[in-house]
mmCIF file of C-alpha atoms in Angstrom:
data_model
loop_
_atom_site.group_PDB
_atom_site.id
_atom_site.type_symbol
_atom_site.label_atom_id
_atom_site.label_comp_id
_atom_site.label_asym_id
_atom_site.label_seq_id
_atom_site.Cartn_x
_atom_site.Cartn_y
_atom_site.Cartn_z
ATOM 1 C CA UNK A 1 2.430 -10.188 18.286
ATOM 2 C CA UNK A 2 2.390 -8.548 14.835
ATOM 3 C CA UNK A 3 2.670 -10.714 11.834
ATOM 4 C CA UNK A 4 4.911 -7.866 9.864
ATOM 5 C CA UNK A 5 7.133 -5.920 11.967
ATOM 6 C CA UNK A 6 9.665 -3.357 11.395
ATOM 7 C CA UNK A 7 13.211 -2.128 13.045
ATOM 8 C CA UNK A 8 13.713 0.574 13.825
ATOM 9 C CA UNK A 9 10.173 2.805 14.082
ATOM 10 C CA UNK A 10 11.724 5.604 13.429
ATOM 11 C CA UNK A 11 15.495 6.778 12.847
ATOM 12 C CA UNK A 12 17.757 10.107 12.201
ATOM 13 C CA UNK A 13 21.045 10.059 9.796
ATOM 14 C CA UNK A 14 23.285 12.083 8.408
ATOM 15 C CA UNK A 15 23.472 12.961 4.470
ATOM 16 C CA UNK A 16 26.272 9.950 3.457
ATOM 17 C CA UNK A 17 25.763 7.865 6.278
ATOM 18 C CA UNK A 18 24.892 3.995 5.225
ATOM 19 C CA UNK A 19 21.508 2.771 6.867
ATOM 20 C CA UNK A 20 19.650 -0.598 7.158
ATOM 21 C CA UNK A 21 15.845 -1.153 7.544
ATOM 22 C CA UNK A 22 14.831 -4.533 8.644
ATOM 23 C CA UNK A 23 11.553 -6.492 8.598
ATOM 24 C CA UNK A 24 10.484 -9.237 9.477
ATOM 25 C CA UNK A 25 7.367 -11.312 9.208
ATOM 26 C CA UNK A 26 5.347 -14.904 11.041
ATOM 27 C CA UNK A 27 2.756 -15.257 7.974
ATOM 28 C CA UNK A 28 4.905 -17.628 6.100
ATOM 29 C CA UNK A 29 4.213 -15.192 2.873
ATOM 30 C CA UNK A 30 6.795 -15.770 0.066
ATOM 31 C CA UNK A 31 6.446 -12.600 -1.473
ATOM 32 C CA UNK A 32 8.219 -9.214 0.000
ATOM 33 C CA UNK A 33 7.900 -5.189 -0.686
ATOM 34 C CA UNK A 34 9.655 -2.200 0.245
ATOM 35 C CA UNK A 35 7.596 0.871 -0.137
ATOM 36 C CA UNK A 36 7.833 4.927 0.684
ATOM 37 C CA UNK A 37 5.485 7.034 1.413
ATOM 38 C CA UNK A 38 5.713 11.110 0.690
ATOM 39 C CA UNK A 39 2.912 13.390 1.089
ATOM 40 C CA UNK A 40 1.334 13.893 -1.698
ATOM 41 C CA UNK A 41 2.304 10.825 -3.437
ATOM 42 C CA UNK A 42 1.070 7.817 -2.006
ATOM 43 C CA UNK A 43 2.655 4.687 -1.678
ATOM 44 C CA UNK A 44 5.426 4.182 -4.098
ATOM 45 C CA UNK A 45 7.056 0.578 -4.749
ATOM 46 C CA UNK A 46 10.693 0.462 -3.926
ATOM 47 C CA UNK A 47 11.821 -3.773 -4.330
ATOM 48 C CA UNK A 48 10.083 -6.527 -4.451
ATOM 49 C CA UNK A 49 10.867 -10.167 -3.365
ATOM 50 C CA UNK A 50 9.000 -13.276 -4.866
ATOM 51 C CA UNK A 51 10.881 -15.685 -2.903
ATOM 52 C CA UNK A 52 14.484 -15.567 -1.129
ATOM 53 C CA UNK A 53 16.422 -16.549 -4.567
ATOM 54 C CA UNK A 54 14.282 -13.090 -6.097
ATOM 55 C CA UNK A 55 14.909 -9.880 -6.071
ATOM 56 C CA UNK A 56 13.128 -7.343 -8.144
ATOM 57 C CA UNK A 57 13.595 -3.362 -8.604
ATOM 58 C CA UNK A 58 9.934 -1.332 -8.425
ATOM 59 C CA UNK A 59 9.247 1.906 -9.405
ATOM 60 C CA UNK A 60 11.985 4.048 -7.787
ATOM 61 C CA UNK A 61 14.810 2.148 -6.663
ATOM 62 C CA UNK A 62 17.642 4.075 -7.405
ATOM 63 C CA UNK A 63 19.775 4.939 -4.381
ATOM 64 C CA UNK A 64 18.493 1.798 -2.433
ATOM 65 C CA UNK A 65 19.347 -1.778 -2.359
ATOM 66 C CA UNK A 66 17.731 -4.927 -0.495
ATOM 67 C CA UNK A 67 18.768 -8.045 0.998
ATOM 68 C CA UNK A 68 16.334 -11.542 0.961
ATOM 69 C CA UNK A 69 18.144 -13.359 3.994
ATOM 70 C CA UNK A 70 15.587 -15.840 4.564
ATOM 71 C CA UNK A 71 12.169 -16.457 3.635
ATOM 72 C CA UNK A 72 10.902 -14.190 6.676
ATOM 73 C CA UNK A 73 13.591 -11.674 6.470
ATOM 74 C CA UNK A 74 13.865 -8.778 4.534
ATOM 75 C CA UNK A 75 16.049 -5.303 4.610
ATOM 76 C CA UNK A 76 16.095 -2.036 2.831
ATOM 77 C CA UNK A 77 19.702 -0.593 2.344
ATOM 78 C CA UNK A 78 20.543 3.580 1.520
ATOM 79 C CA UNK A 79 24.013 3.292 0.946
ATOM 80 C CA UNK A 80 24.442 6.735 0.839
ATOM 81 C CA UNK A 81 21.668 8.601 2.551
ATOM 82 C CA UNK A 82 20.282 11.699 1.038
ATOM 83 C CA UNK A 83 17.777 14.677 2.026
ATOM 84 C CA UNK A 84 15.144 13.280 -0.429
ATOM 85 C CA UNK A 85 15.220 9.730 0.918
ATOM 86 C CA UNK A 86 12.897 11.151 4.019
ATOM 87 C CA UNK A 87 9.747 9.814 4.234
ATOM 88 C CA UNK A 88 8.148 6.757 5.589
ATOM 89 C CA UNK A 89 9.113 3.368 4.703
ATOM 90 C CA UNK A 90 6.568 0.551 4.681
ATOM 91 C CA UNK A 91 7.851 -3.480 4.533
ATOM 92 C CA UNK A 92 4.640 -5.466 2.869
ATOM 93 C CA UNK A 93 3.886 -9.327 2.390
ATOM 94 C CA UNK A 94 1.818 -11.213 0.512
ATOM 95 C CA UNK A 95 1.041 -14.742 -0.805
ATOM 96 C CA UNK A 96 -1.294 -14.597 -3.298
ATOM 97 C CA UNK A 97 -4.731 -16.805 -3.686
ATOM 98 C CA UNK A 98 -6.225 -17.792 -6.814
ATOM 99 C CA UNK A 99 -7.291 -14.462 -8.315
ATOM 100 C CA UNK A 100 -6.577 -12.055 -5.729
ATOM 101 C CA UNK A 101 -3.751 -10.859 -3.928
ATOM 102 C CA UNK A 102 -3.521 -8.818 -0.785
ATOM 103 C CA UNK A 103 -0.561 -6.916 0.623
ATOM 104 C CA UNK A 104 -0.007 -7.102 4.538
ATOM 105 C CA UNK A 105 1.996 -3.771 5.744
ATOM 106 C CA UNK A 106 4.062 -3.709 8.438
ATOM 107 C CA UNK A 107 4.333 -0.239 11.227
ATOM 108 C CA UNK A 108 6.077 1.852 9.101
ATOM 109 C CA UNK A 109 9.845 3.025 9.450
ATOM 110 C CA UNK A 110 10.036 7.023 10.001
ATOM 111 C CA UNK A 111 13.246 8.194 8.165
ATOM 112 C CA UNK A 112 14.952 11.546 8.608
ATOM 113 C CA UNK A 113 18.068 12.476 6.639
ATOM 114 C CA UNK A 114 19.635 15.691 8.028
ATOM 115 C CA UNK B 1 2.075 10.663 -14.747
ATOM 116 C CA UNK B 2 -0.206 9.411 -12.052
ATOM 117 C CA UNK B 3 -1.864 6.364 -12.796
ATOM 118 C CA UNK B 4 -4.115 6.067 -9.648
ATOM 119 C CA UNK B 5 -5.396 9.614 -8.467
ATOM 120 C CA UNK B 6 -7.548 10.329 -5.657
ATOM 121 C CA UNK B 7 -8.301 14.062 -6.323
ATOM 122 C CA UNK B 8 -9.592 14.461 -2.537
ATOM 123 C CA UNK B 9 -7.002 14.852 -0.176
ATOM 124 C CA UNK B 10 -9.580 15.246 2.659
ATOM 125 C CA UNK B 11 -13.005 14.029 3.077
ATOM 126 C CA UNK B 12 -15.389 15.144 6.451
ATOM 127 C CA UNK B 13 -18.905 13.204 6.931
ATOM 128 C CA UNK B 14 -21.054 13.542 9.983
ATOM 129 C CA UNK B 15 -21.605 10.267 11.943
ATOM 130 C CA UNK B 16 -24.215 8.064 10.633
ATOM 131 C CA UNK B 17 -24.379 9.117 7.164
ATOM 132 C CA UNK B 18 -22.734 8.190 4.162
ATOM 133 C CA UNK B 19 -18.918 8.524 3.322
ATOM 134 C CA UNK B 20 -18.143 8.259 -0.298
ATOM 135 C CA UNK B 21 -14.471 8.291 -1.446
ATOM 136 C CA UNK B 22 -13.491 8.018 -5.260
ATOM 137 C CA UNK B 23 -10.931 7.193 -7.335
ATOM 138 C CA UNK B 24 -9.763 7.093 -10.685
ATOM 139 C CA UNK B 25 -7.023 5.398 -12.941
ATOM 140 C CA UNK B 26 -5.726 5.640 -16.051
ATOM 141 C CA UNK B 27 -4.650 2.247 -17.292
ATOM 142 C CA UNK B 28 -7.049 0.126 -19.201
ATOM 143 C CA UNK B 29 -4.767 -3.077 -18.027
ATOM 144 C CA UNK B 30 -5.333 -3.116 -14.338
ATOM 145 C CA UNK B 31 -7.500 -5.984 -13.741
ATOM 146 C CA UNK B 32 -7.626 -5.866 -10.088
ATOM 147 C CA UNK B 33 -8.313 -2.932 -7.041
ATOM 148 C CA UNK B 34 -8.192 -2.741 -3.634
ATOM 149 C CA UNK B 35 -9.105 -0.054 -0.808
ATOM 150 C CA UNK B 36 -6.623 -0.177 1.896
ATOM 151 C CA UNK B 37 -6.994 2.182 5.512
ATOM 152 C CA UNK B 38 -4.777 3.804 7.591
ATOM 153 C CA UNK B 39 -4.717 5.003 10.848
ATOM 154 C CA UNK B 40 -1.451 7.041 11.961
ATOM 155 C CA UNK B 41 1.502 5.512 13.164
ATOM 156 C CA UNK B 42 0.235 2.273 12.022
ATOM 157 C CA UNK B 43 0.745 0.578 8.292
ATOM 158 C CA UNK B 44 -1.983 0.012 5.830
ATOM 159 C CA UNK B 45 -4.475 -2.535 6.924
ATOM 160 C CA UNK B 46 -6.253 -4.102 3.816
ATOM 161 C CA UNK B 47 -10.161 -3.051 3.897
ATOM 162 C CA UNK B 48 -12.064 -4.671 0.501
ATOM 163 C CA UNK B 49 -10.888 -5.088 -3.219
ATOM 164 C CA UNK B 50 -13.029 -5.964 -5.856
ATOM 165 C CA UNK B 51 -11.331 -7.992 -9.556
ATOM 166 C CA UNK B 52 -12.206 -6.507 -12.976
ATOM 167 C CA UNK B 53 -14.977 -9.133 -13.826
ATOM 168 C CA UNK B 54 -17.257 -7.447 -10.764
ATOM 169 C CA UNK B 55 -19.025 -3.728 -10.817
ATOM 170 C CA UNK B 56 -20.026 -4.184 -7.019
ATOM 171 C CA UNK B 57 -18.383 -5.868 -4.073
ATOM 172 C CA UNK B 58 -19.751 -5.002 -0.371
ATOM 173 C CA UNK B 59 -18.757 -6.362 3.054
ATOM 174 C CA UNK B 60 -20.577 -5.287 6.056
ATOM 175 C CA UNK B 61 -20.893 -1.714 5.995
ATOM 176 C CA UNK B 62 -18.094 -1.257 3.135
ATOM 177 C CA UNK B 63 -19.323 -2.001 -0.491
ATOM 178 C CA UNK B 64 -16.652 -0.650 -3.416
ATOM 179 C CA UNK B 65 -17.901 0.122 -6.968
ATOM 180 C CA UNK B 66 -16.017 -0.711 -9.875
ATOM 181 C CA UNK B 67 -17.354 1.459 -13.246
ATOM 182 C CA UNK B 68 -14.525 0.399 -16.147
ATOM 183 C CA UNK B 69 -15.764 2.509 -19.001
ATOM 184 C CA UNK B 70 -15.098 5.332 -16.492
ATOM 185 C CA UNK B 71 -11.861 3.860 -14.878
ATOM 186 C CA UNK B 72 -13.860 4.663 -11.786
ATOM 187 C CA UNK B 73 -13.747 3.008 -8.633
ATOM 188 C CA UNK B 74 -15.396 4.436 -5.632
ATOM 189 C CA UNK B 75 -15.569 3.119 -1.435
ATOM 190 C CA UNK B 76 -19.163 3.774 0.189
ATOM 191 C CA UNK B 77 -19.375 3.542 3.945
ATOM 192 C CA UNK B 78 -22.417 3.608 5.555
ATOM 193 C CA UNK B 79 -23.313 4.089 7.865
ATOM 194 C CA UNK B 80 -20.142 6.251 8.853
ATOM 195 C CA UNK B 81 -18.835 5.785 12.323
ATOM 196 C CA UNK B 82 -15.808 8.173 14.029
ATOM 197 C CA UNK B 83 -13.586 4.957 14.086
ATOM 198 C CA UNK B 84 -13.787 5.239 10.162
ATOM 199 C CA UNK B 85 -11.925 8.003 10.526
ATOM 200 C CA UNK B 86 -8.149 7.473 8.740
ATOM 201 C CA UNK B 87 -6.738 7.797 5.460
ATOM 202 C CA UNK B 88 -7.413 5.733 2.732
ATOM 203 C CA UNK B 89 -5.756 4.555 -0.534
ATOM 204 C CA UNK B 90 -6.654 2.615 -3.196
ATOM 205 C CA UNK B 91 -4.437 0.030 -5.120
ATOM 206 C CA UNK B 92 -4.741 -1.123 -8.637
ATOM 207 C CA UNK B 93 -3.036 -3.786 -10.397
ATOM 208 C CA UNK B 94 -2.810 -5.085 -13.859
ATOM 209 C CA UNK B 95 -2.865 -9.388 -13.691
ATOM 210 C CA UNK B 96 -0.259 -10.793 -15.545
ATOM 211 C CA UNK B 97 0.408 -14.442 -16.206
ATOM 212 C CA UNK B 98 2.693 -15.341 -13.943
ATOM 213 C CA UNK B 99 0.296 -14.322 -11.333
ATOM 214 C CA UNK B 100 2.022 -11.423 -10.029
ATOM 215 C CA UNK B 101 0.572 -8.410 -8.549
ATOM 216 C CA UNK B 102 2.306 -5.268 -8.736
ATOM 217 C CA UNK B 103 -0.011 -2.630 -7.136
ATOM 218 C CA UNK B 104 0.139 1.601 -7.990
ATOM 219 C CA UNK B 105 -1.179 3.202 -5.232
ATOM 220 C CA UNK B 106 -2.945 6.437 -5.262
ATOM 221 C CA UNK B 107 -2.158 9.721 -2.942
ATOM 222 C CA UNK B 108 -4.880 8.933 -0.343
ATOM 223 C CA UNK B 109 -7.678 10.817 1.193
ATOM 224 C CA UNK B 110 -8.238 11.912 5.083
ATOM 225 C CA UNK B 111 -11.905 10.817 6.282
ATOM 226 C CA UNK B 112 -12.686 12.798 9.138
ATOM 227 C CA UNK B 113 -15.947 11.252 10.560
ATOM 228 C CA UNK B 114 -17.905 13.812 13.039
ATOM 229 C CA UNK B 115 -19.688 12.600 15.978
#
């Protein structure tokens, strides 16, 4: 089974409709990320969660919010859906060790707003 | 204002030789890198990363380069095999002193590895 998994792998809205992406993970990792992906432009950090009491904005989180509901549990809320918001969504965790830190990525979340 | 660019979207290496994929950045602060590869329909699997106090990290077939006077970092396969074929991004990260990570991720580049 996958240590980072996402629901649902891919999805179709309407501009205005509210939407929830959930993921979940089994590695025990404290730390949580929400990130897009548009061509083009990488990965770009959306939140970040350090533990379940945590909740931090990234680089573009306007027009998104998140939910810690447990240590293993994480969603990505578009209240309002827009055209722009398409692109693909990657959940992340990580714990880190000593001087390094590495991110574990979930499937991905394909996201269409019409 | 990109601060992790990878300035080539697509990379093609025949099998067996060497792939090289680069990668530059623009903040003096980030203290730590890492390569990451993706296959499609599949999330980022973490490859190698090297930390700010190294020039040269290798594992197995992968070594990465760091060069900071340059803000250079650079991911050497060899040899290159068609299963190396994906896209790949690099990360950087400054180190703060909480111990927190926050990684910038650059556009990625398309290694197309020919049998």
């Amino acid at each position: 089974d996958a240590d980072v998994t996402q629901t649902p792998r891919n999805r179709i809205t309407k501009t205005g409709k509210r939407i929830m992406l959930e993921c979940s993970q089994t590695k025990g990792h404290d730390r949580m990320y929400w990130y897009r992906q548009d061509p083009g432009l990488g990965l770009r950090l959306i939140y970040y969660s350090f533990d379940v009491k945590d909740i931090n904005k990234g680089e573009i989180s306007d027009g998104y919010s998140v939910s810690r509901q447990a240590q293993a549990k994480f969603s990505l809320s578009l209240e309002s859906a827009i055209p722009n918001q398409t692109a693909l969504y990657f959940c992340a965790t990580s714990e880190p060790d000593r001087n390094q830190e590495t991110q574990y990525f979930g499937p991905g979340t394909r996201l269409l707003v019409l | 204002d990109q601060q992790v660019k990878q300035n080539s979207p697509s990379l093609s290496v025949q099998e067996g030789r060497i792939s090289i994929l680069n990668c530059d950045y623009t903040n003096s602060m980030f203290d730590y890198f890492l390569w990451y590869k993706k296959y499609p329909a599949e999330g980022p699997t973490f490859l190698i990363s090297i930390s700010s106090i190294k020039d040269k990290n290798e594992d197995g077939r992968f070594t990465v380069f760091l060069n900071k006077s340059a803000k250079h970092l650079s991911l050497h396969i060899v040899p290159s095999q068609p299963g190396d074929s994906a896209v790949y991004f690099c990360a950087a990260s400054p180190y703060t002193t909480s111990g927190t990570y926050k990684y910038i991720f650059g556009t990625g580049t398309r290694l197309k590895v020919l049998a």
